[in-house]
PDB file of N, CA, C and O in Angstrom:
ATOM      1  N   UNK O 104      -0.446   9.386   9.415  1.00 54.00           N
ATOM      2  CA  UNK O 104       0.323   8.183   9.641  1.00 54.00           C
ATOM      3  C   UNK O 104       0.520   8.010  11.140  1.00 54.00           C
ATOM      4  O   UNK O 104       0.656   9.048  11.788  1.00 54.00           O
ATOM      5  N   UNK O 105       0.553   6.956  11.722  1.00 61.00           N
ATOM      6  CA  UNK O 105       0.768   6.559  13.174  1.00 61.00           C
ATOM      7  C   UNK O 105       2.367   6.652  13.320  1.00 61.00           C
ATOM      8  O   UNK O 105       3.171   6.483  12.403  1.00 61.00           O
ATOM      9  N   UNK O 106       2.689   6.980  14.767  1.00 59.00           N
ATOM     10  CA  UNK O 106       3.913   7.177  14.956  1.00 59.00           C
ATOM     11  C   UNK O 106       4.526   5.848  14.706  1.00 59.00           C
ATOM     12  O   UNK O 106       5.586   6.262  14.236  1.00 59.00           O
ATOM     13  N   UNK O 107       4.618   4.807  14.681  1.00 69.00           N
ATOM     14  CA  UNK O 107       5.334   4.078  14.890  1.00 69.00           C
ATOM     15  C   UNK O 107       5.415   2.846  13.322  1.00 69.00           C
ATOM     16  O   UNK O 107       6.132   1.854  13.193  1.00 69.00           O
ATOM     17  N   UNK O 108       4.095   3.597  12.061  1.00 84.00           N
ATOM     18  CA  UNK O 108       4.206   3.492  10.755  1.00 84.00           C
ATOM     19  C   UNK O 108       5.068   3.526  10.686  1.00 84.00           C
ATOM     20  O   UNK O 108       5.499   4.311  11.531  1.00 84.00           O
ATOM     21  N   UNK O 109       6.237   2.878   9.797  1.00 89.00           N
ATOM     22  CA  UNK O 109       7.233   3.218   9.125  1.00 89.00           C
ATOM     23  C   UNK O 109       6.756   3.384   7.458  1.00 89.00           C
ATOM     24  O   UNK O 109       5.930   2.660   6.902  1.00 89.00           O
ATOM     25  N   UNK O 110       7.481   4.499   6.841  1.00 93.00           N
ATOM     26  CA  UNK O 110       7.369   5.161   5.729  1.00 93.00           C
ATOM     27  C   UNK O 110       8.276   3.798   4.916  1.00 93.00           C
ATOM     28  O   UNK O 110       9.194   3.057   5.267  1.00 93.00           O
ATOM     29  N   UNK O 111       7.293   3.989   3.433  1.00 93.00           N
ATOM     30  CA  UNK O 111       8.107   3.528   2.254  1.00 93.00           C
ATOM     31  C   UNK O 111       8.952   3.469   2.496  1.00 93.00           C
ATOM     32  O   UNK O 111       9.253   2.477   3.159  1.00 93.00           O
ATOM     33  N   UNK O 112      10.119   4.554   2.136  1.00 95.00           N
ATOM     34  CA  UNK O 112      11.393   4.690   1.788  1.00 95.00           C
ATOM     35  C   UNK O 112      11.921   3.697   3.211  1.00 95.00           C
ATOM     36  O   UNK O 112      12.505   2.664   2.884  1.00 95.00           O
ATOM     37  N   UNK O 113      11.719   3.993   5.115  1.00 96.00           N
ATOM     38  CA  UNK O 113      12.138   3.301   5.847  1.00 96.00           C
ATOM     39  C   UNK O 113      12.457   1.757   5.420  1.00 96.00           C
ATOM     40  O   UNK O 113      13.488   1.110   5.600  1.00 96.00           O
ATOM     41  N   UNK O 114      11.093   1.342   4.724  1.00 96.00           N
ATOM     42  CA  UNK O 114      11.332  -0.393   4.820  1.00 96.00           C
ATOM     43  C   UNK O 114      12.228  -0.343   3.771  1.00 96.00           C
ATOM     44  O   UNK O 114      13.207  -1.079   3.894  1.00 96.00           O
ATOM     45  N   UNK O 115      12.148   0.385   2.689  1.00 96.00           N
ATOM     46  CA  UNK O 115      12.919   0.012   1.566  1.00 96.00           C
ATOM     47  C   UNK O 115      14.435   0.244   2.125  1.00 96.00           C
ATOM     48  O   UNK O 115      15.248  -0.484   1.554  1.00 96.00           O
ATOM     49  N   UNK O 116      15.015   1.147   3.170  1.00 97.00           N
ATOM     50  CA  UNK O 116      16.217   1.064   3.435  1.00 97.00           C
ATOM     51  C   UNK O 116      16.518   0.317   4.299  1.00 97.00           C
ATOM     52  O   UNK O 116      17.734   0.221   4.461  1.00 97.00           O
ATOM     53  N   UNK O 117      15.765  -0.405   5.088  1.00 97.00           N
ATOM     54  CA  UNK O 117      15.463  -1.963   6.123  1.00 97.00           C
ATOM     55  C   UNK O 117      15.699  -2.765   4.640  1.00 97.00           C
ATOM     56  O   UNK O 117      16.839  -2.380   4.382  1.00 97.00           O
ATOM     57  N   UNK O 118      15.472  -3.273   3.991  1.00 97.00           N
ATOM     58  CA  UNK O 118      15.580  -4.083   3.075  1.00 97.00           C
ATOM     59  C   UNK O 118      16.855  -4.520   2.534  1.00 97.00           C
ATOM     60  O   UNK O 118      17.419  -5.593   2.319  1.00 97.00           O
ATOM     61  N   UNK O 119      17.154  -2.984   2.364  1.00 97.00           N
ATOM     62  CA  UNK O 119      18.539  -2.940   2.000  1.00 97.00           C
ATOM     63  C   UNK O 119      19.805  -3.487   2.543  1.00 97.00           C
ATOM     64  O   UNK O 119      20.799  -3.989   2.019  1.00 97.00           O
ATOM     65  N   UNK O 120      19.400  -3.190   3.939  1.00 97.00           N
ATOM     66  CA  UNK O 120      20.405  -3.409   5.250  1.00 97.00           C
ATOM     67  C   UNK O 120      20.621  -4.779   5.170  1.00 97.00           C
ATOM     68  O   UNK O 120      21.642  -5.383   4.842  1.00 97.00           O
ATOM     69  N   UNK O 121      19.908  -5.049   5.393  1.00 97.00           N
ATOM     70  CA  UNK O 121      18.849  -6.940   5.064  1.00 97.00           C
ATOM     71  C   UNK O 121      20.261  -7.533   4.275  1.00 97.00           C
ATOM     72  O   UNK O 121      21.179  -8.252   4.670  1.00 97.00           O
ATOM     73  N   UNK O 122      19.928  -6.777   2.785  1.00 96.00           N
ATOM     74  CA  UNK O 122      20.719  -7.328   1.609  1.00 96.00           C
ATOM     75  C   UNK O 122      22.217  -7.232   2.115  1.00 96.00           C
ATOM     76  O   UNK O 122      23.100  -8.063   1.901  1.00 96.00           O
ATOM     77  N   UNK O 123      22.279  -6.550   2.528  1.00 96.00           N
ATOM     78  CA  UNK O 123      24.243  -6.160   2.674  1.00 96.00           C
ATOM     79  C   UNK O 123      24.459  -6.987   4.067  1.00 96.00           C
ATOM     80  O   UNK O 123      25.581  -7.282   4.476  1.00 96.00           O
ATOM     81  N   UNK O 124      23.120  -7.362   4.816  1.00 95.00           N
ATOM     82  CA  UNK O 124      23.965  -8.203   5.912  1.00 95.00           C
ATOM     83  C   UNK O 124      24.094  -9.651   5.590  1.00 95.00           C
ATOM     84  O   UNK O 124      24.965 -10.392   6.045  1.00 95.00           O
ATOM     85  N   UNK O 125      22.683 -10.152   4.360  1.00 95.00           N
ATOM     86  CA  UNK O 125      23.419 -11.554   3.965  1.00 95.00           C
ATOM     87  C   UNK O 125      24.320 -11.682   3.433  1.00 95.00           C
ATOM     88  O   UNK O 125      24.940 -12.740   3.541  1.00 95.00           O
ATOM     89  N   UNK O 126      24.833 -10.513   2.524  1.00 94.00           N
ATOM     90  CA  UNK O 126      26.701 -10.794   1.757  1.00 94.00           C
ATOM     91  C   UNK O 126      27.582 -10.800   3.270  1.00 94.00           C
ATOM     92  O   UNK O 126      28.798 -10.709   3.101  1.00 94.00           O
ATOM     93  N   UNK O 127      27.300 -10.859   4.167  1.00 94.00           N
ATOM     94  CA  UNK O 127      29.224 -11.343   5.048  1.00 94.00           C
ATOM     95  C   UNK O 127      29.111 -12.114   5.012  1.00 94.00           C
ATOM     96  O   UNK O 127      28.160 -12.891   5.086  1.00 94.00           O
ATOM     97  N   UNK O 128      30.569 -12.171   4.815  1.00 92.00           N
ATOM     98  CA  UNK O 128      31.196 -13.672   5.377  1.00 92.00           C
ATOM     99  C   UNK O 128      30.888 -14.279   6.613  1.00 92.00           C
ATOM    100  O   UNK O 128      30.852 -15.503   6.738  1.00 92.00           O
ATOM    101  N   UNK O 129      30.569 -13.157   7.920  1.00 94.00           N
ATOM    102  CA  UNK O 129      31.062 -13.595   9.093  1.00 94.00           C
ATOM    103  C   UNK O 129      29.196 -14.124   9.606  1.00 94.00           C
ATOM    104  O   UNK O 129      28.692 -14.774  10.522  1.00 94.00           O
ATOM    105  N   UNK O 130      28.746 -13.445   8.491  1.00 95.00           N
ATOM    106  CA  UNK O 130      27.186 -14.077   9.178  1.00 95.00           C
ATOM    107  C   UNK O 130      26.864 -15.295   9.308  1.00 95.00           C
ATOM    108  O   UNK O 130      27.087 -16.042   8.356  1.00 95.00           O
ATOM    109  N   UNK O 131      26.089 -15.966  10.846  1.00 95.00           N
ATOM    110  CA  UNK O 131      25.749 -17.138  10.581  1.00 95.00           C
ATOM    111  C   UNK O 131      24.224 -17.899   9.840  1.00 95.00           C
ATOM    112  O   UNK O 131      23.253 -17.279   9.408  1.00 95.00           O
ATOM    113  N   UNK O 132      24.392 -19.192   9.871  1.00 95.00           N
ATOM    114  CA  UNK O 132      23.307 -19.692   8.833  1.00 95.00           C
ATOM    115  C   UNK O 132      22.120 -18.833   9.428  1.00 95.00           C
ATOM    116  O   UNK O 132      21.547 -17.895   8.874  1.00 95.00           O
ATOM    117  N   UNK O 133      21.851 -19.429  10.840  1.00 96.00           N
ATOM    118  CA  UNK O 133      20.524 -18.898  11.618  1.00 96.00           C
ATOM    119  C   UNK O 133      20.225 -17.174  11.324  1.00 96.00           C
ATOM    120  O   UNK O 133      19.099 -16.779  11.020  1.00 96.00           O
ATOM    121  N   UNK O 134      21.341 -16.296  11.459  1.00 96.00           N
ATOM    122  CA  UNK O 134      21.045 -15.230  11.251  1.00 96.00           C
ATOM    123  C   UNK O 134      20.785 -14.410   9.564  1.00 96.00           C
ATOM    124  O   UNK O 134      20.205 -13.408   9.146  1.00 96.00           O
ATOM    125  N   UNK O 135      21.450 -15.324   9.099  1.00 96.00           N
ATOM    126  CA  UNK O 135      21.351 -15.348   7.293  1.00 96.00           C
ATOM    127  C   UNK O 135      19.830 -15.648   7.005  1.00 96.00           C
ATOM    128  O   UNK O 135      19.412 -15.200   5.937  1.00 96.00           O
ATOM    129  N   UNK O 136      19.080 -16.234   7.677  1.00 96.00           N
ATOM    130  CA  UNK O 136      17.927 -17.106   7.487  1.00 96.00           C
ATOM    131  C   UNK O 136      16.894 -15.658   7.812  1.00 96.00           C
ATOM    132  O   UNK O 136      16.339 -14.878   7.038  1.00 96.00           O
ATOM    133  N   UNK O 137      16.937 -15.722   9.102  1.00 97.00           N
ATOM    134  CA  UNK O 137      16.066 -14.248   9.987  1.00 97.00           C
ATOM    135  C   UNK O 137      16.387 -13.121   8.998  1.00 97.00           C
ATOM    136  O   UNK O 137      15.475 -12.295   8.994  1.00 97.00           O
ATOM    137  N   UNK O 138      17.094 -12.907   8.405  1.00 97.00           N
ATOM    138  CA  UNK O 138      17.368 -11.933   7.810  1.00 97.00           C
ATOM    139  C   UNK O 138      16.553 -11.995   6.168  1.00 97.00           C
ATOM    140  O   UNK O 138      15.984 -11.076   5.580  1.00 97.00           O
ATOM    141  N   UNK O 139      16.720 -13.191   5.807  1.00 97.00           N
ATOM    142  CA  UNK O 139      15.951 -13.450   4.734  1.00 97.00           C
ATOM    143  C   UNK O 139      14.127 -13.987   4.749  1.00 97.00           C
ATOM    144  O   UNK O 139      13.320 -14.300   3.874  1.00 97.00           O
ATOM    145  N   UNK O 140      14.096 -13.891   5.985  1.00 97.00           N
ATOM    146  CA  UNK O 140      12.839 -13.864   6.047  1.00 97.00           C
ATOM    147  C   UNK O 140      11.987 -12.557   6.604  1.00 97.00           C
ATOM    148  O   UNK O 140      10.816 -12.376   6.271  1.00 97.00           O
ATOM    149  N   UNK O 141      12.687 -11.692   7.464  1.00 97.00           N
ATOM    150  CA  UNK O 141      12.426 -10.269   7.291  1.00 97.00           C
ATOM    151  C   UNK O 141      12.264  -9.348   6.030  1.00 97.00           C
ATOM    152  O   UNK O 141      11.554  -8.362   5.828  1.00 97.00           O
ATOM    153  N   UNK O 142      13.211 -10.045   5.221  1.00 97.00           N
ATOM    154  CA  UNK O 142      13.680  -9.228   3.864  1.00 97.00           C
ATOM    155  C   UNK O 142      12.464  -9.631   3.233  1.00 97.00           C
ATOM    156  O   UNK O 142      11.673  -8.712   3.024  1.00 97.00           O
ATOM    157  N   UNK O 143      12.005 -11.149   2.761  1.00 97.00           N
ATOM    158  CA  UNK O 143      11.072 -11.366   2.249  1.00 97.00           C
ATOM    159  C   UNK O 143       9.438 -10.632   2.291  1.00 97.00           C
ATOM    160  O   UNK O 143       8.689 -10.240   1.397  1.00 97.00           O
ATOM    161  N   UNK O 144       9.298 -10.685   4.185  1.00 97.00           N
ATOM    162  CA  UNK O 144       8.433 -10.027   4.847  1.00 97.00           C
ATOM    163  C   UNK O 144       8.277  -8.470   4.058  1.00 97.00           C
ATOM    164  O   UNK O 144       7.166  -7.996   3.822  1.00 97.00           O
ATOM    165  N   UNK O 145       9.431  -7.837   3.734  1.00 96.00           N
ATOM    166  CA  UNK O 145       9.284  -6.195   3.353  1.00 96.00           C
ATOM    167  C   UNK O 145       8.999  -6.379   2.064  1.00 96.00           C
ATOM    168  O   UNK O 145       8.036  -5.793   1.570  1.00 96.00           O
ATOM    169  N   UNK O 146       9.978  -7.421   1.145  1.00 97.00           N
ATOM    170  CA  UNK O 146       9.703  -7.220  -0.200  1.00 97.00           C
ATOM    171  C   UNK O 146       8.482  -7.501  -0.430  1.00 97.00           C
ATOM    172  O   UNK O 146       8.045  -6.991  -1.462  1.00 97.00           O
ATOM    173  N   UNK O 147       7.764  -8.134   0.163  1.00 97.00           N
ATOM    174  CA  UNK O 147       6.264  -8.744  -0.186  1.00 97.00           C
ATOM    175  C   UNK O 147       5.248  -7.065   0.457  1.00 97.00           C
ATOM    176  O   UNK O 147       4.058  -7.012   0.144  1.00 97.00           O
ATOM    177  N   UNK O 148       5.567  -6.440   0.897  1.00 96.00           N
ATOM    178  CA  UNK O 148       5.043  -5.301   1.766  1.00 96.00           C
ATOM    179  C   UNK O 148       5.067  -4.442   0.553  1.00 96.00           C
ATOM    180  O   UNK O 148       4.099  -4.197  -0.167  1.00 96.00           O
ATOM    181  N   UNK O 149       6.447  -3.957   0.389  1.00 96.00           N
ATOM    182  CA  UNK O 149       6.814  -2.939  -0.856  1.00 96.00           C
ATOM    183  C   UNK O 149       6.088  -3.168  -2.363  1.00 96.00           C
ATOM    184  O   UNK O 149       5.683  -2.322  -3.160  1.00 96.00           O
ATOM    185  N   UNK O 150       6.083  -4.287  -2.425  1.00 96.00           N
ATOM    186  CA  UNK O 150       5.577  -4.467  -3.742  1.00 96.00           C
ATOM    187  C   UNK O 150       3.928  -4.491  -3.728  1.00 96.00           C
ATOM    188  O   UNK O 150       3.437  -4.245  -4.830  1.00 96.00           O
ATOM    189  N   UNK O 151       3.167  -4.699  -2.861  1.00 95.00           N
ATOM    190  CA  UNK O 151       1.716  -4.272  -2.136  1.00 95.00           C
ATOM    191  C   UNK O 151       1.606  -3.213  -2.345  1.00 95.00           C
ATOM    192  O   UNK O 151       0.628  -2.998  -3.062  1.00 95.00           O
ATOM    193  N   UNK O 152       2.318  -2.083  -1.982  1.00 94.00           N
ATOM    194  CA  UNK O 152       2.295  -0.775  -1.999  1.00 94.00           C
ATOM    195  C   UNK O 152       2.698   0.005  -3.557  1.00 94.00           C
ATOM    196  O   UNK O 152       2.285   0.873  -4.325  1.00 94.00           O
ATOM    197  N   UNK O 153       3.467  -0.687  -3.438  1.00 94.00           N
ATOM    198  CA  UNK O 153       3.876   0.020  -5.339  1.00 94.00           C
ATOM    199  C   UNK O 153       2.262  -0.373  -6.216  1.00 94.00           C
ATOM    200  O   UNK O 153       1.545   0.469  -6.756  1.00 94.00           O
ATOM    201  N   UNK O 154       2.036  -1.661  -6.158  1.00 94.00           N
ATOM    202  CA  UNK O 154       0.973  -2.142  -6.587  1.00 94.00           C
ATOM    203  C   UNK O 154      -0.537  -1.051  -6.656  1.00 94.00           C
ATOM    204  O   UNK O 154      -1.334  -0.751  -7.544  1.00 94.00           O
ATOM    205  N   UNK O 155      -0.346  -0.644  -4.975  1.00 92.00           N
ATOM    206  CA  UNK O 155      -1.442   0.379  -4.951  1.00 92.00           C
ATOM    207  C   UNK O 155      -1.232   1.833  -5.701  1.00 92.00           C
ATOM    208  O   UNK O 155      -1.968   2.644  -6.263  1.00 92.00           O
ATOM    209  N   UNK O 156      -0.229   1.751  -5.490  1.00 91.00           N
ATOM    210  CA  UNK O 156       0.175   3.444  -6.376  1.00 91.00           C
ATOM    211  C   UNK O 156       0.494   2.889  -7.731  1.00 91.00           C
ATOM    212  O   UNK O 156       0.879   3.873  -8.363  1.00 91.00           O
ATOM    213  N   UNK O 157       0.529   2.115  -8.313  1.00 91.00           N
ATOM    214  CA  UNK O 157       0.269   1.849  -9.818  1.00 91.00           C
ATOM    215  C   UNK O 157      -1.322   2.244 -10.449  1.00 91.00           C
ATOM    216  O   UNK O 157      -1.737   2.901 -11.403  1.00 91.00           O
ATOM    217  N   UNK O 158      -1.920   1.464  -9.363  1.00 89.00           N
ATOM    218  CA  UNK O 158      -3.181   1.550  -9.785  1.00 89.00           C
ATOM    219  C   UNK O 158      -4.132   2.726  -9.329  1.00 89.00           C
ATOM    220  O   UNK O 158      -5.327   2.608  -9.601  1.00 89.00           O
ATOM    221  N   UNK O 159      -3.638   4.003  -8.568  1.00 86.00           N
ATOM    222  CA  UNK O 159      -3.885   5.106  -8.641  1.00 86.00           C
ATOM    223  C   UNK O 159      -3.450   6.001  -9.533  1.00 86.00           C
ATOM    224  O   UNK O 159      -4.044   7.027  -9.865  1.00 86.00           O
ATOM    225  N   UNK O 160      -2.126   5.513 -10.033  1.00 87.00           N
ATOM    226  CA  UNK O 160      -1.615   6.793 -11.229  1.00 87.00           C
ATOM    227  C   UNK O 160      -2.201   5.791 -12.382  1.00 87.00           C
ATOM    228  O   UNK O 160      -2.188   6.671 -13.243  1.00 87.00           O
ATOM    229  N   UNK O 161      -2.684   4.699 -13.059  1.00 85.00           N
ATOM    230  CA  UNK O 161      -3.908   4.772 -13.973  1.00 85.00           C
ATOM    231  C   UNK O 161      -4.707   4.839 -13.986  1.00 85.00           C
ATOM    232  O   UNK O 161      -5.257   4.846 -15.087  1.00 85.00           O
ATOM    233  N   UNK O 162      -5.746   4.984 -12.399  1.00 83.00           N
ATOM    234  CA  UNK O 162      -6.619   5.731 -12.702  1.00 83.00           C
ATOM    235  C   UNK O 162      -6.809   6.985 -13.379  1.00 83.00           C
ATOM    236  O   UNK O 162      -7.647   7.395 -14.182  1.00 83.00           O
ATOM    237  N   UNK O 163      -5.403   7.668 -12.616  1.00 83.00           N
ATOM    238  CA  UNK O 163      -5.153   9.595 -12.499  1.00 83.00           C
ATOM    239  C   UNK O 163      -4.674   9.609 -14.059  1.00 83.00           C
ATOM    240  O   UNK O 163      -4.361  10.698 -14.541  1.00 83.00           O
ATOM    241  N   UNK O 164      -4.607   8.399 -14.883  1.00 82.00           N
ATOM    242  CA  UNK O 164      -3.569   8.815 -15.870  1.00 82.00           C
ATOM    243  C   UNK O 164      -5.066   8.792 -17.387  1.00 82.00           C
ATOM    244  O   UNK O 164      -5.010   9.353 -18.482  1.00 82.00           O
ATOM    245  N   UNK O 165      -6.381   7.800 -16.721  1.00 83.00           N
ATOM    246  CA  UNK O 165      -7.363   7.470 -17.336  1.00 83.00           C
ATOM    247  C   UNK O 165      -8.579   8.794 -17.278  1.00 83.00           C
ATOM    248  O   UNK O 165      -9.027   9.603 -18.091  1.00 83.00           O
ATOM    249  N   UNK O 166      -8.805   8.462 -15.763  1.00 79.00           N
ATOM    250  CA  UNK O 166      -9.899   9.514 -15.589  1.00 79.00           C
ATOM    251  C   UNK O 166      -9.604  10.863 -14.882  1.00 79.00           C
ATOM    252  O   UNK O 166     -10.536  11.398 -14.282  1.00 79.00           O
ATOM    253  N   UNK O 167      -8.234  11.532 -14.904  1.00 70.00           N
ATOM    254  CA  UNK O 167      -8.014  12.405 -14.218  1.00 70.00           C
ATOM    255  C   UNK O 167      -8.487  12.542 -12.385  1.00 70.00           C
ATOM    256  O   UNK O 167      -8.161  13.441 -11.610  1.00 70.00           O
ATOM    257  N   UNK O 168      -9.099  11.662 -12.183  1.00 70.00           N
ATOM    258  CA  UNK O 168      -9.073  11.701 -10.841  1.00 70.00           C
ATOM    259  C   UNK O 168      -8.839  10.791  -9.987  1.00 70.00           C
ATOM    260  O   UNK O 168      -8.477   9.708 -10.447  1.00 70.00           O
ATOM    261  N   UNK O 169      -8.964  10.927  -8.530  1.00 64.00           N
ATOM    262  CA  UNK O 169      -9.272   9.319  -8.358  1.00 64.00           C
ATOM    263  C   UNK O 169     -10.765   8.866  -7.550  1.00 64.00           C
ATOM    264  O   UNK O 169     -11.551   9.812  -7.485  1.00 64.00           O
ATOM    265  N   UNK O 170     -11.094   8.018  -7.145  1.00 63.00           N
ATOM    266  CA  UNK O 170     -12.549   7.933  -6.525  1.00 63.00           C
ATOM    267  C   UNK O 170     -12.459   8.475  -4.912  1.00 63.00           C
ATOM    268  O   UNK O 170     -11.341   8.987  -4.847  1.00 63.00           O
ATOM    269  N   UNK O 171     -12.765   8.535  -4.291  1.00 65.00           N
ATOM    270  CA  UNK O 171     -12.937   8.944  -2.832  1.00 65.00           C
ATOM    271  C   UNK O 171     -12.733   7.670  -2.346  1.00 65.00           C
ATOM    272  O   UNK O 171     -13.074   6.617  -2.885  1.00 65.00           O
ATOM    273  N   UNK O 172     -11.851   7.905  -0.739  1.00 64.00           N
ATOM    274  CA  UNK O 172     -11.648   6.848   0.065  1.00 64.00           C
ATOM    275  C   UNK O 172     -12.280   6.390   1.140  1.00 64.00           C
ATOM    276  O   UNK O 172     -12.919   7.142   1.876  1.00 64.00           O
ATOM    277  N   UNK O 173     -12.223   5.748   1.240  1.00 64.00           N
ATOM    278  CA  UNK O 173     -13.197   5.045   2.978  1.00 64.00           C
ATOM    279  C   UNK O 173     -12.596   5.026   3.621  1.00 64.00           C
ATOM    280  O   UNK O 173     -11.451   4.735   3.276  1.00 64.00           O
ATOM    281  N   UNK O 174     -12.912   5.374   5.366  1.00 65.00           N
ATOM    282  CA  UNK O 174     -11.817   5.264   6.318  1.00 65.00           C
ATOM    283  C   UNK O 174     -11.027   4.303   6.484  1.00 65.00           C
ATOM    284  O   UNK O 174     -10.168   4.394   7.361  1.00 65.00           O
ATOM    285  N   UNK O 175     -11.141   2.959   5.549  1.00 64.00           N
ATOM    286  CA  UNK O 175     -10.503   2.088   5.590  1.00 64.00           C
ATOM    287  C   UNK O 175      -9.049   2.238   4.732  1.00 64.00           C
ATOM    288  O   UNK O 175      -8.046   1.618   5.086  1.00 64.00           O
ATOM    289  N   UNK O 176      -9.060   2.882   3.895  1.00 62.00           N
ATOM    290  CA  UNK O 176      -8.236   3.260   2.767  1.00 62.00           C
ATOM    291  C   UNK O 176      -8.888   2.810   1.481  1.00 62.00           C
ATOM    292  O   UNK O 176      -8.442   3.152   0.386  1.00 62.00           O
ATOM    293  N   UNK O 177      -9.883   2.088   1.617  1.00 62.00           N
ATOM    294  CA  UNK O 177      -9.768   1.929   0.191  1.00 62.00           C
ATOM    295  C   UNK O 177     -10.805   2.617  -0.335  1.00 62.00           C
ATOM    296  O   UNK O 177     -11.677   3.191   0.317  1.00 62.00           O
ATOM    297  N   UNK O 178     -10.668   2.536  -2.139  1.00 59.00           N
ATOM    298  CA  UNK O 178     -11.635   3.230  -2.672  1.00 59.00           C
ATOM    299  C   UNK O 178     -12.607   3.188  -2.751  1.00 59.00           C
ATOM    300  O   UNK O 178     -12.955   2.011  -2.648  1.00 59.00           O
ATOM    301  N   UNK O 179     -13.882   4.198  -2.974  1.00 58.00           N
ATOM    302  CA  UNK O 179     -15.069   3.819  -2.441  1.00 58.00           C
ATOM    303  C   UNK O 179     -15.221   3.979  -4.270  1.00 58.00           C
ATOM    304  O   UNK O 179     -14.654   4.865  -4.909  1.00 58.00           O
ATOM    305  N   UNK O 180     -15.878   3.188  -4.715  1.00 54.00           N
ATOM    306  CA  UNK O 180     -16.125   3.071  -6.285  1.00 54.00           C
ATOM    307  C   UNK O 180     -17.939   3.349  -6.197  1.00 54.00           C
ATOM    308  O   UNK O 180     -18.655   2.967  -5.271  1.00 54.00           O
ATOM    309  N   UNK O 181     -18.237   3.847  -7.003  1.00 54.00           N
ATOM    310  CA  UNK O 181     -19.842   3.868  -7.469  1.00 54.00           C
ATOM    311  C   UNK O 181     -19.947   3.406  -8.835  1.00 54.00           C
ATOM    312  O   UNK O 181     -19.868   4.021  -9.898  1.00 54.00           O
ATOM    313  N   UNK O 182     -20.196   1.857  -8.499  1.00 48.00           N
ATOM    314  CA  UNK O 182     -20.515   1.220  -9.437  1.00 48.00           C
ATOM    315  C   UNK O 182     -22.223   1.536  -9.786  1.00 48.00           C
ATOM    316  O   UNK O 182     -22.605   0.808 -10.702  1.00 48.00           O
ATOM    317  N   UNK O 183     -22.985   2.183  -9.411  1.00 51.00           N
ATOM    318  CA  UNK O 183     -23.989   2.286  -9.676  1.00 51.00           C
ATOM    319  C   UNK O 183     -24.922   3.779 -10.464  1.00 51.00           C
ATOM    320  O   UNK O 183     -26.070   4.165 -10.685  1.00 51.00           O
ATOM    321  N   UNK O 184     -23.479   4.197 -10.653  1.00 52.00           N
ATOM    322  CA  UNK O 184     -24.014   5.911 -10.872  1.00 52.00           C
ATOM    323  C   UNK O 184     -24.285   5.487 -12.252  1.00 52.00           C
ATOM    324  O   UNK O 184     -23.911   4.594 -13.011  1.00 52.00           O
ATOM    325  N   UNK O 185     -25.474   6.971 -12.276  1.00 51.00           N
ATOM    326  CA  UNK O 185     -25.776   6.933 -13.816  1.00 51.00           C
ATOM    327  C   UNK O 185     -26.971   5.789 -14.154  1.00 51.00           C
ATOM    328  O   UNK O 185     -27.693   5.810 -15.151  1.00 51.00           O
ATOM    329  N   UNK O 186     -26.994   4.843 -13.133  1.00 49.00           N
ATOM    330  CA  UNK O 186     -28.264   4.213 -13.835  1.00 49.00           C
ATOM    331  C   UNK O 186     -29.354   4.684 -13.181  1.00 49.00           C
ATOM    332  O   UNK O 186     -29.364   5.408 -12.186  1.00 49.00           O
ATOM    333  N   UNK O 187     -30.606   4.079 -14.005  1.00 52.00           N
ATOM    334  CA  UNK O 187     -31.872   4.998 -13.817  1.00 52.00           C
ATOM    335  C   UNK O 187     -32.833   3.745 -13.075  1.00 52.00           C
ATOM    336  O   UNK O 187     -32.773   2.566 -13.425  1.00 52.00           O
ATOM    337  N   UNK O 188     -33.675   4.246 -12.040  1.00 47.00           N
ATOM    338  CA  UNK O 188     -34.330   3.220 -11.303  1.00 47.00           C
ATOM    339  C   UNK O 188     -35.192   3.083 -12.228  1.00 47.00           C
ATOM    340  O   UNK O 188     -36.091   2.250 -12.116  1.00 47.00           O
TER     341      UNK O 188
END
């Protein structure tokens, strides 16, 4: 991870913060707003990510493994194994 990644759990407790600063009273519209569009920004992030680890634990839950990754992160699939030239 790069230093300056923030971990799951980080955004999810950024999120949080988020939530408890639009309940004041004393907050204004403009900052109620920034705040809900940061928040949006993470929830749309978090749920990307859950998304990806859903679909690694059914792989892990189908084929016991998972496929190998590309330096990109994603999976490198061999859609072609097993057939015969």
């Amino acid at each position: 991870m790069k230093k300056n990644e923030q971990t799951f759990e980080d955004r999810l407790s950024r999120l949080e913060e988020l939530s408890t600063a639009i309940r004041e009273n004393d907050i204004t519209l403009k900052d109620a707003l920034a705040c809900f569009e940061e928040g949006i920004k993470l929830a749309r992030t978090l749920e990307k990510e859950l998304d990806k680890i859903e679909g690694k634990i059914q792989i892990l839950m189908t084929n016991g493994e998972l496929p190998a990754e590309t330096p990109d992160g994603k999976p490198e699939l061999d859609l072609f194994s097993g057939m015969e030239e």
